Coordinates of C-alpha atoms in Angstrom, one line a residue:
M29 CA 298.7 74.0 257.3
T30 CA 299.6 71.9 254.3
L31 CA 299.6 68.1 254.3
L32 CA 303.4 68.1 254.2
E33 CA 303.5 70.4 257.3
Q34 CA 301.0 68.2 259.1
W35 CA 303.0 65.1 258.3
R36 CA 306.3 66.5 259.3
N37 CA 304.8 67.9 262.6
K38 CA 303.4 64.5 263.4
A39 CA 306.5 62.5 262.4
Y40 CA 309.2 64.8 263.7
G41 CA 307.4 67.0 266.2
D42 CA 307.6 66.8 270.0
Q43 CA 303.9 66.1 270.6
M44 CA 304.5 62.3 271.1
D45 CA 306.5 60.4 273.6
K46 CA 309.3 58.2 272.5
K47 CA 307.2 55.0 272.5
A48 CA 304.5 56.6 270.4
Q49 CA 307.1 58.0 268.0
E50 CA 308.7 54.5 267.6
K51 CA 305.2 53.0 266.9
L52 CA 304.5 55.7 264.3
W53 CA 307.8 55.0 262.4
T54 CA 307.4 51.2 262.7
D55 CA 303.9 51.4 261.2
Y56 CA 305.1 53.8 258.6
F57 CA 308.0 51.6 257.5
L58 CA 305.6 48.6 257.1
V59 CA 303.3 50.6 254.9
E60 CA 306.2 52.1 252.9
K61 CA 307.6 48.6 252.3
G62 CA 304.3 47.3 251.1
I63 CA 303.9 50.2 248.7
Y64 CA 307.4 49.7 247.3
E65 CA 306.8 45.9 246.9
Q66 CA 303.8 46.8 244.7
L67 CA 305.6 49.5 242.8
L68 CA 308.7 47.4 242.1
T69 CA 306.7 44.4 240.7
D70 CA 306.2 46.6 237.6
P71 CA 308.8 49.4 237.8
A72 CA 307.8 50.8 234.4
Q73 CA 304.3 51.5 235.5
V74 CA 303.2 55.1 236.0
V75 CA 300.8 55.6 239.0
E76 CA 298.6 58.7 238.9
G77 CA 295.8 60.0 241.0
S78 CA 295.1 62.4 243.8
V79 CA 296.8 62.0 247.2
K80 CA 293.5 60.7 248.5
E81 CA 293.1 58.2 245.7
L82 CA 296.6 56.8 246.1
A83 CA 296.1 56.5 249.9
E84 CA 293.0 54.5 249.2
K85 CA 294.8 52.4 246.5
Y86 CA 297.6 51.5 248.9
G87 CA 295.4 51.0 251.9
T88 CA 296.7 53.8 254.1
D89 CA 295.8 57.3 255.4
I90 CA 296.4 60.6 253.7
Q91 CA 299.2 61.7 256.1
T92 CA 301.1 58.4 255.6
M93 CA 300.7 58.7 251.9
T94 CA 302.1 62.3 252.1
G95 CA 305.1 61.0 254.0
F96 CA 305.6 58.4 251.3
L97 CA 305.3 60.9 248.5
D98 CA 307.8 63.2 250.3
G99 CA 310.3 60.3 250.6
I100 CA 310.0 59.1 246.9
N101 CA 309.9 62.6 245.4
E102 CA 313.6 62.8 244.5
S103 CA 313.5 59.3 242.9
L104 CA 311.1 60.1 240.1
K105 CA 311.8 60.4 236.4
G106 CA 312.5 64.0 235.4
Y107 CA 310.0 65.7 237.7
E108 CA 308.9 66.1 241.3
N109 CA 305.4 66.3 242.7
P110 CA 304.3 69.6 244.3
I111 CA 304.6 68.2 247.8
E112 CA 305.2 71.5 249.5
N113 CA 301.7 72.8 248.9
M114 CA 299.6 69.7 247.9
D115 CA 296.2 68.9 249.5
E116 CA 294.3 65.6 249.4
D117 CA 292.9 66.4 245.9
T118 CA 296.2 67.3 244.3
K119 CA 297.0 65.1 241.4
V120 CA 300.4 63.4 241.7
R121 CA 302.3 61.0 239.6
I122 CA 304.7 58.2 240.6
E123 CA 307.1 57.1 237.8
I124 CA 310.2 55.8 239.4
D125 CA 313.8 56.0 238.2
P126 CA 315.0 52.7 239.5
E127 CA 318.7 53.7 239.7
K128 CA 317.9 57.0 241.6
L129 CA 315.5 55.1 243.8
Y130 CA 318.0 52.4 244.8
Y131 CA 320.7 55.0 245.4
N132 CA 318.4 57.1 247.6
M133 CA 317.3 54.0 249.6
V134 CA 320.9 53.3 250.3
D135 CA 321.5 56.9 251.2
A136 CA 318.6 56.7 253.6
K137 CA 320.1 53.5 255.1
A138 CA 316.7 51.8 254.4
T139 CA 318.0 48.2 254.3
W140 CA 314.5 46.9 254.4
L141 CA 313.9 48.6 251.1
Y142 CA 317.1 48.3 249.1
N143 CA 317.2 44.6 250.0
L144 CA 313.7 43.8 248.7
P145 CA 313.7 40.7 246.4
Q146 CA 311.9 42.7 243.7
W147 CA 315.2 44.5 242.9
D148 CA 316.6 41.2 241.5
G149 CA 314.4 41.6 238.4
I150 CA 315.1 45.4 238.0
L151 CA 318.8 46.0 238.6
T152 CA 321.6 43.5 238.2
E153 CA 323.6 42.6 241.3
E154 CA 326.6 44.3 239.8
K155 CA 324.6 47.5 239.2
R156 CA 323.3 47.5 242.7
K157 CA 326.8 47.1 244.1
E158 CA 328.0 50.0 241.9
L159 CA 325.2 52.2 243.1
Y160 CA 325.7 51.2 246.7
H161 CA 329.4 52.0 246.4
A162 CA 328.8 55.3 244.7
C163 CA 326.4 56.3 247.4
K164 CA 328.8 55.4 250.2
I165 CA 331.7 57.2 248.5
S166 CA 329.6 60.3 247.9
G167 CA 329.2 60.7 251.7
T168 CA 332.9 60.3 252.4
V169 CA 334.6 63.5 253.3
K170 CA 338.2 63.7 252.1
R171 CA 340.7 66.0 253.7
E172 CA 343.1 67.6 251.4
G173 CA 346.8 67.4 251.9
R174 CA 346.9 64.7 254.6
K175 CA 346.9 60.9 254.1
V176 CA 344.4 59.1 256.3
Y177 CA 345.8 55.9 257.8
P178 CA 343.7 52.9 258.8
N179 CA 343.8 53.6 262.5
D180 CA 343.0 57.3 262.1
P181 CA 339.6 58.6 263.0
C182 CA 337.4 58.5 259.8
P183 CA 337.2 61.9 258.1
C184 CA 333.4 61.4 257.7
G185 CA 333.0 62.2 261.3
S186 CA 331.4 58.9 262.4
G187 CA 333.9 58.5 265.3
K188 CA 335.0 55.1 264.0
K189 CA 338.5 54.2 262.8
Y190 CA 338.9 54.8 259.1
K191 CA 339.5 51.0 258.5
K192 CA 336.2 50.2 260.1
C193 CA 334.2 52.9 258.3
C194 CA 334.8 54.4 254.9
G195 CA 338.1 52.6 254.4
K196 CA 336.4 49.2 254.7
N197 CA 335.5 49.2 251.0
A198 CA 338.5 51.1 249.7

C-alpha cells in the first residue's frame, strides 16, 4: 500500500470513531497551518527533499507529511509531485504558486489558511479579494434560460436562498 493510500485510509476510512477522527483532523490542521506559516514567510523558496526529510524538517510524521503534499500538490508551479506512488524516500519539491495556493485554500474553505497574516506580504488585499471572488463564482451553477430571483433557492444546491448564498456578492 502506498503512502497516499495509507494516509487516505487513515484520514477518510471507517476504522476510527468520530471523536478520534475529529482529533486526527484537528491535529492535522495545526501541523498544516505551521508548515504554511513557514512556507509563506519566503514564498519564493524551493523546498526539496525526500518525504521523510520534509517530515523531519517540519516536525511531523510521514503520513501527515503525505497528507500535506497531497493537499498542496495542485498549488505548485508548473508540476506536481508523484504523490500516487511515492514512498518515504521519494524526492519531492515544494515551489508554490501563491495565486493558485490562495485560490485553492479558498476553494477548500480553509479560512485558517487563507487568512494567515503572511499573505499580507505576498498578495495585495485587492488581489486576494479578486481570487476569492473568482473562486466563489467558479462554484456557482447557473441555470440557462431562467432568471434566479433573490428569494429563489440558490442554483448551487446549498439549500439557502440565492440572496443569502451566491447572490450575496453579486
